[in-house]
CSV table of C-alpha atoms in Angstrom, one decimal:
chain,number,residue,atom,x,y,z
A,1,UNK,CA,50.1,35.0,172.3
A,2,UNK,CA,46.7,35.5,170.2
A,3,UNK,CA,46.6,35.2,166.4
A,4,UNK,CA,44.5,35.4,163.7
A,5,UNK,CA,44.4,32.6,160.8
A,6,UNK,CA,45.5,35.8,157.1
A,7,UNK,CA,41.9,35.8,155.9
A,8,UNK,CA,44.0,33.9,152.8
A,9,UNK,CA,45.0,30.7,155.1
A,10,UNK,CA,40.6,30.3,156.2
A,11,UNK,CA,39.1,30.5,152.0
A,12,UNK,CA,40.9,28.1,151.2
A,13,UNK,CA,40.2,26.4,154.2
A,14,UNK,CA,36.0,26.8,154.2
A,15,UNK,CA,37.0,25.1,150.0
A,16,UNK,CA,38.3,22.9,151.0
A,17,UNK,CA,35.5,21.9,153.8
A,18,UNK,CA,33.3,22.5,151.0
A,19,UNK,CA,33.9,20.4,148.9
A,20,UNK,CA,34.7,17.7,151.7
A,21,UNK,CA,30.8,18.2,152.6
A,22,UNK,CA,29.9,18.0,149.0
A,23,UNK,CA,31.7,14.9,148.8
A,24,UNK,CA,30.1,10.7,148.9
A,25,UNK,CA,32.7,9.7,150.0
A,26,UNK,CA,36.3,10.1,151.4
A,27,UNK,CA,38.0,9.1,148.4
A,28,UNK,CA,35.9,10.6,145.3
A,29,UNK,CA,37.1,14.2,147.9
A,30,UNK,CA,40.8,12.4,147.5
A,31,UNK,CA,40.0,12.1,142.8
A,32,UNK,CA,39.7,16.0,143.7
A,33,UNK,CA,43.1,15.9,144.7
A,34,UNK,CA,41.5,18.9,145.6
A,35,UNK,CA,45.0,21.2,148.6
A,36,UNK,CA,47.3,18.3,147.5
A,37,UNK,CA,46.6,15.2,150.1
A,38,UNK,CA,48.6,13.6,151.4
A,39,UNK,CA,49.2,10.5,153.8
A,40,UNK,CA,50.7,11.2,156.8
A,41,UNK,CA,52.9,8.3,158.4
A,42,UNK,CA,53.9,7.8,162.9
A,43,UNK,CA,50.5,8.6,164.1
A,44,UNK,CA,48.3,6.3,165.6
A,45,UNK,CA,45.1,6.3,162.7
A,46,UNK,CA,44.8,7.4,159.1
A,47,UNK,CA,45.5,11.1,158.7
A,48,UNK,CA,45.4,13.1,155.7
A,49,UNK,CA,47.0,16.3,155.1
A,50,UNK,CA,45.6,19.1,153.1
A,51,UNK,CA,47.5,22.2,151.3
A,52,UNK,CA,46.6,25.8,153.4
A,53,UNK,CA,50.2,27.7,152.8
A,54,UNK,CA,53.7,26.8,152.5
A,55,UNK,CA,53.9,24.4,155.7
A,56,UNK,CA,51.1,24.9,157.1
A,57,UNK,CA,48.6,22.1,156.9
A,58,UNK,CA,45.3,21.3,157.8
A,59,UNK,CA,44.7,17.8,159.4
A,60,UNK,CA,41.7,15.1,158.7
A,61,UNK,CA,41.0,12.0,160.7
A,62,UNK,CA,39.3,9.4,159.3
A,63,UNK,CA,37.1,7.2,160.2
A,64,UNK,CA,38.3,4.4,159.4
A,65,UNK,CA,41.2,1.4,158.3
A,66,UNK,CA,43.0,1.5,155.7
A,67,UNK,CA,41.2,-1.0,153.8
A,68,UNK,CA,37.7,1.9,154.3
A,69,UNK,CA,39.4,4.8,154.2
A,70,UNK,CA,38.3,5.1,150.3
A,71,UNK,CA,33.8,4.8,151.3
A,72,UNK,CA,35.2,6.5,154.4
A,73,UNK,CA,32.3,9.0,154.8
A,74,UNK,CA,32.8,10.1,159.2
A,75,UNK,CA,36.5,12.7,158.6
A,76,UNK,CA,37.3,14.6,162.3
A,77,UNK,CA,39.5,17.8,161.4
A,78,UNK,CA,41.6,17.8,163.4
A,79,UNK,CA,42.9,20.7,163.5
A,80,UNK,CA,45.8,23.4,161.8
A,81,UNK,CA,49.7,22.4,161.3
A,82,UNK,CA,53.1,24.4,160.7
A,83,UNK,CA,54.6,21.0,159.4
A,84,UNK,CA,58.2,22.9,159.9
A,85,UNK,CA,61.4,20.5,160.6
A,86,UNK,CA,61.1,18.2,163.5
A,87,UNK,CA,58.4,20.0,165.1
A,88,UNK,CA,54.5,20.8,165.2
A,89,UNK,CA,52.9,24.1,165.4
A,90,UNK,CA,48.9,24.2,166.1
A,91,UNK,CA,47.1,27.0,165.0
A,92,UNK,CA,44.8,27.1,168.0
A,93,UNK,CA,41.6,28.9,169.7
A,94,UNK,CA,43.3,30.2,172.2
A,95,UNK,CA,46.8,30.6,169.9
A,96,UNK,CA,49.8,29.5,168.5
A,97,UNK,CA,50.9,26.1,169.6
A,98,UNK,CA,54.2,24.5,168.8
A,99,UNK,CA,53.6,21.0,170.5
A,100,UNK,CA,57.2,18.8,171.7
A,101,UNK,CA,56.4,15.1,171.8
A,102,UNK,CA,58.4,12.9,173.1
A,103,UNK,CA,59.6,9.7,175.6
A,104,UNK,CA,62.2,10.4,177.9
A,105,UNK,CA,64.0,7.7,178.7
A,106,UNK,CA,63.2,4.7,175.8
A,107,UNK,CA,63.8,2.0,179.5
A,108,UNK,CA,62.6,3.5,181.8
A,109,UNK,CA,64.7,5.7,184.4
A,110,UNK,CA,67.3,3.3,185.9
A,111,UNK,CA,69.6,2.8,182.9
A,112,UNK,CA,72.1,5.9,181.2
A,113,UNK,CA,70.0,6.6,178.6
A,114,UNK,CA,66.7,8.4,180.5
A,115,UNK,CA,69.5,11.1,181.8
A,116,UNK,CA,70.9,11.5,178.6
A,117,UNK,CA,67.6,11.9,176.6
A,118,UNK,CA,66.9,14.1,180.1
A,119,UNK,CA,69.7,16.3,179.4
A,120,UNK,CA,68.8,16.5,175.4
A,121,UNK,CA,65.1,17.9,175.7
A,122,UNK,CA,64.6,19.9,178.6
A,123,UNK,CA,67.9,21.7,176.5
A,124,UNK,CA,65.1,21.9,173.9
A,125,UNK,CA,62.8,22.8,175.8
A,126,UNK,CA,64.5,26.0,176.6
A,127,UNK,CA,66.0,26.6,173.5
A,128,UNK,CA,61.7,27.2,172.1
A,129,UNK,CA,60.8,28.6,174.9
A,130,UNK,CA,63.5,31.0,174.6
A,131,UNK,CA,62.2,32.2,171.2
A,132,UNK,CA,58.6,33.1,173.0
A,133,UNK,CA,56.4,30.1,171.4
A,134,UNK,CA,54.4,28.7,173.3
A,135,UNK,CA,54.4,24.7,174.3
A,136,UNK,CA,53.2,21.9,174.6
A,137,UNK,CA,54.9,19.8,175.6
A,138,UNK,CA,53.6,16.1,176.2
A,139,UNK,CA,54.6,12.4,175.9
A,140,UNK,CA,56.0,9.6,178.1
A,141,UNK,CA,58.1,11.3,181.2
A,142,UNK,CA,58.7,8.5,182.9
A,143,UNK,CA,57.9,10.0,186.5
A,144,UNK,CA,55.3,11.0,188.0
A,145,UNK,CA,54.7,13.9,190.2
A,146,UNK,CA,52.1,13.4,192.3
A,147,UNK,CA,53.1,9.8,193.8
A,148,UNK,CA,55.9,8.3,194.4
A,149,UNK,CA,54.8,5.4,191.9
A,150,UNK,CA,57.9,5.8,189.7
A,151,UNK,CA,59.9,8.1,188.6
A,152,UNK,CA,63.7,8.9,190.1
A,153,UNK,CA,64.8,12.2,192.3
A,154,UNK,CA,67.6,13.5,189.9
A,155,UNK,CA,65.1,13.6,187.3
A,156,UNK,CA,61.4,14.5,188.4
A,157,UNK,CA,63.8,17.6,190.2
A,158,UNK,CA,65.5,18.4,186.9
A,159,UNK,CA,62.0,17.8,185.2
A,160,UNK,CA,60.4,20.5,187.2
A,161,UNK,CA,63.1,22.9,187.5
A,162,UNK,CA,63.3,23.5,183.9
A,163,UNK,CA,58.9,24.1,183.8
A,164,UNK,CA,59.9,26.7,186.7
A,165,UNK,CA,62.2,28.4,184.6
A,166,UNK,CA,61.2,28.6,181.4
A,167,UNK,CA,57.1,29.6,182.3
A,168,UNK,CA,55.9,25.7,181.4
A,169,UNK,CA,53.1,24.9,183.5
A,170,UNK,CA,52.7,20.6,183.4
A,171,UNK,CA,49.0,20.7,183.7
A,172,UNK,CA,49.3,16.4,185.1
A,173,UNK,CA,51.6,16.6,188.1
A,174,UNK,CA,48.9,16.0,190.4
A,175,UNK,CA,47.2,13.0,189.1
A,176,UNK,CA,48.8,9.1,190.6
A,177,UNK,CA,50.7,6.3,189.6
A,178,UNK,CA,51.3,8.8,186.0
A,179,UNK,CA,53.8,8.5,183.8
A,180,UNK,CA,52.8,9.6,181.1
A,181,UNK,CA,51.7,14.4,181.4
A,182,UNK,CA,51.2,17.2,179.1
A,183,UNK,CA,52.6,20.3,179.7
A,184,UNK,CA,51.9,24.0,178.5
A,185,UNK,CA,53.0,27.2,178.5
A,186,UNK,CA,51.6,29.5,181.6
A,187,UNK,CA,50.8,32.4,179.5
A,188,UNK,CA,49.2,29.8,177.1
A,189,UNK,CA,47.3,28.5,179.5
A,190,UNK,CA,46.5,32.4,181.2
A,191,UNK,CA,42.7,32.0,183.1
A,192,UNK,CA,41.6,29.0,181.3
A,193,UNK,CA,38.8,26.3,183.2
A,194,UNK,CA,41.3,23.2,182.8
A,195,UNK,CA,39.7,19.7,182.6
A,196,UNK,CA,42.2,16.1,182.8
A,197,UNK,CA,40.5,13.4,181.7
A,198,UNK,CA,42.1,8.9,182.8
A,199,UNK,CA,40.6,6.5,180.9
A,200,UNK,CA,42.5,2.7,181.3
A,201,UNK,CA,42.5,4.2,185.1
A,202,UNK,CA,42.7,0.1,185.5
A,203,UNK,CA,45.2,-1.1,183.3
A,204,UNK,CA,44.1,-3.7,181.6
A,205,UNK,CA,45.2,-2.3,177.9
A,206,UNK,CA,48.3,-1.2,178.3
A,207,UNK,CA,50.8,-0.1,181.9
A,208,UNK,CA,50.0,3.4,180.9
A,209,UNK,CA,47.4,4.9,181.4
A,210,UNK,CA,45.9,6.8,178.5
A,211,UNK,CA,44.9,11.0,180.0
A,212,UNK,CA,43.7,14.0,178.5
A,213,UNK,CA,43.7,18.0,179.0
A,214,UNK,CA,41.1,20.1,178.3
A,215,UNK,CA,40.4,23.7,178.8
A,216,UNK,CA,37.2,25.4,178.1
């Protein structure tokens, strides 16, 4: 699954990075118009994309809000993404990864809409996996796996069966009181050391714990 970035992409990314470093503020960089900068919508933080190739973008996250973005001096490079249709492909040091963000059941798992969402999304996952893509499925599953905190038997068993049949590993399976999860194609994870981090464990900020996965 590993894939090197094309040399042309690497040269373009280096040019973008050099100009970012040379600019005193993010606003100064934007004024150059290099890489056709575009602010992305639908994210919790401000994000911009820079053109690298057709559908391929360098994703930047300024340490700022809408009022201070032009004078921002700290920018985090999120990575290289392929924005094509409804899915996002990310080019990582471990290879290309298609990210599938999800909420299974906007109103929880006690309504019929949960099962309609579940059926459609498992079909999506099976389809993407059948194309040989390395997948990362992440979001609100409305289902705990490490305990009986919040789940339905039918929902849990359907997800587990789908992941087993498509070679996907539920990284956060053993986390307790956890309904937000991260699952990744087993072959992509391979022999990497995996660690899981949680925050908001007291649930004072939200009734959901925050969760992240790191590969080393």
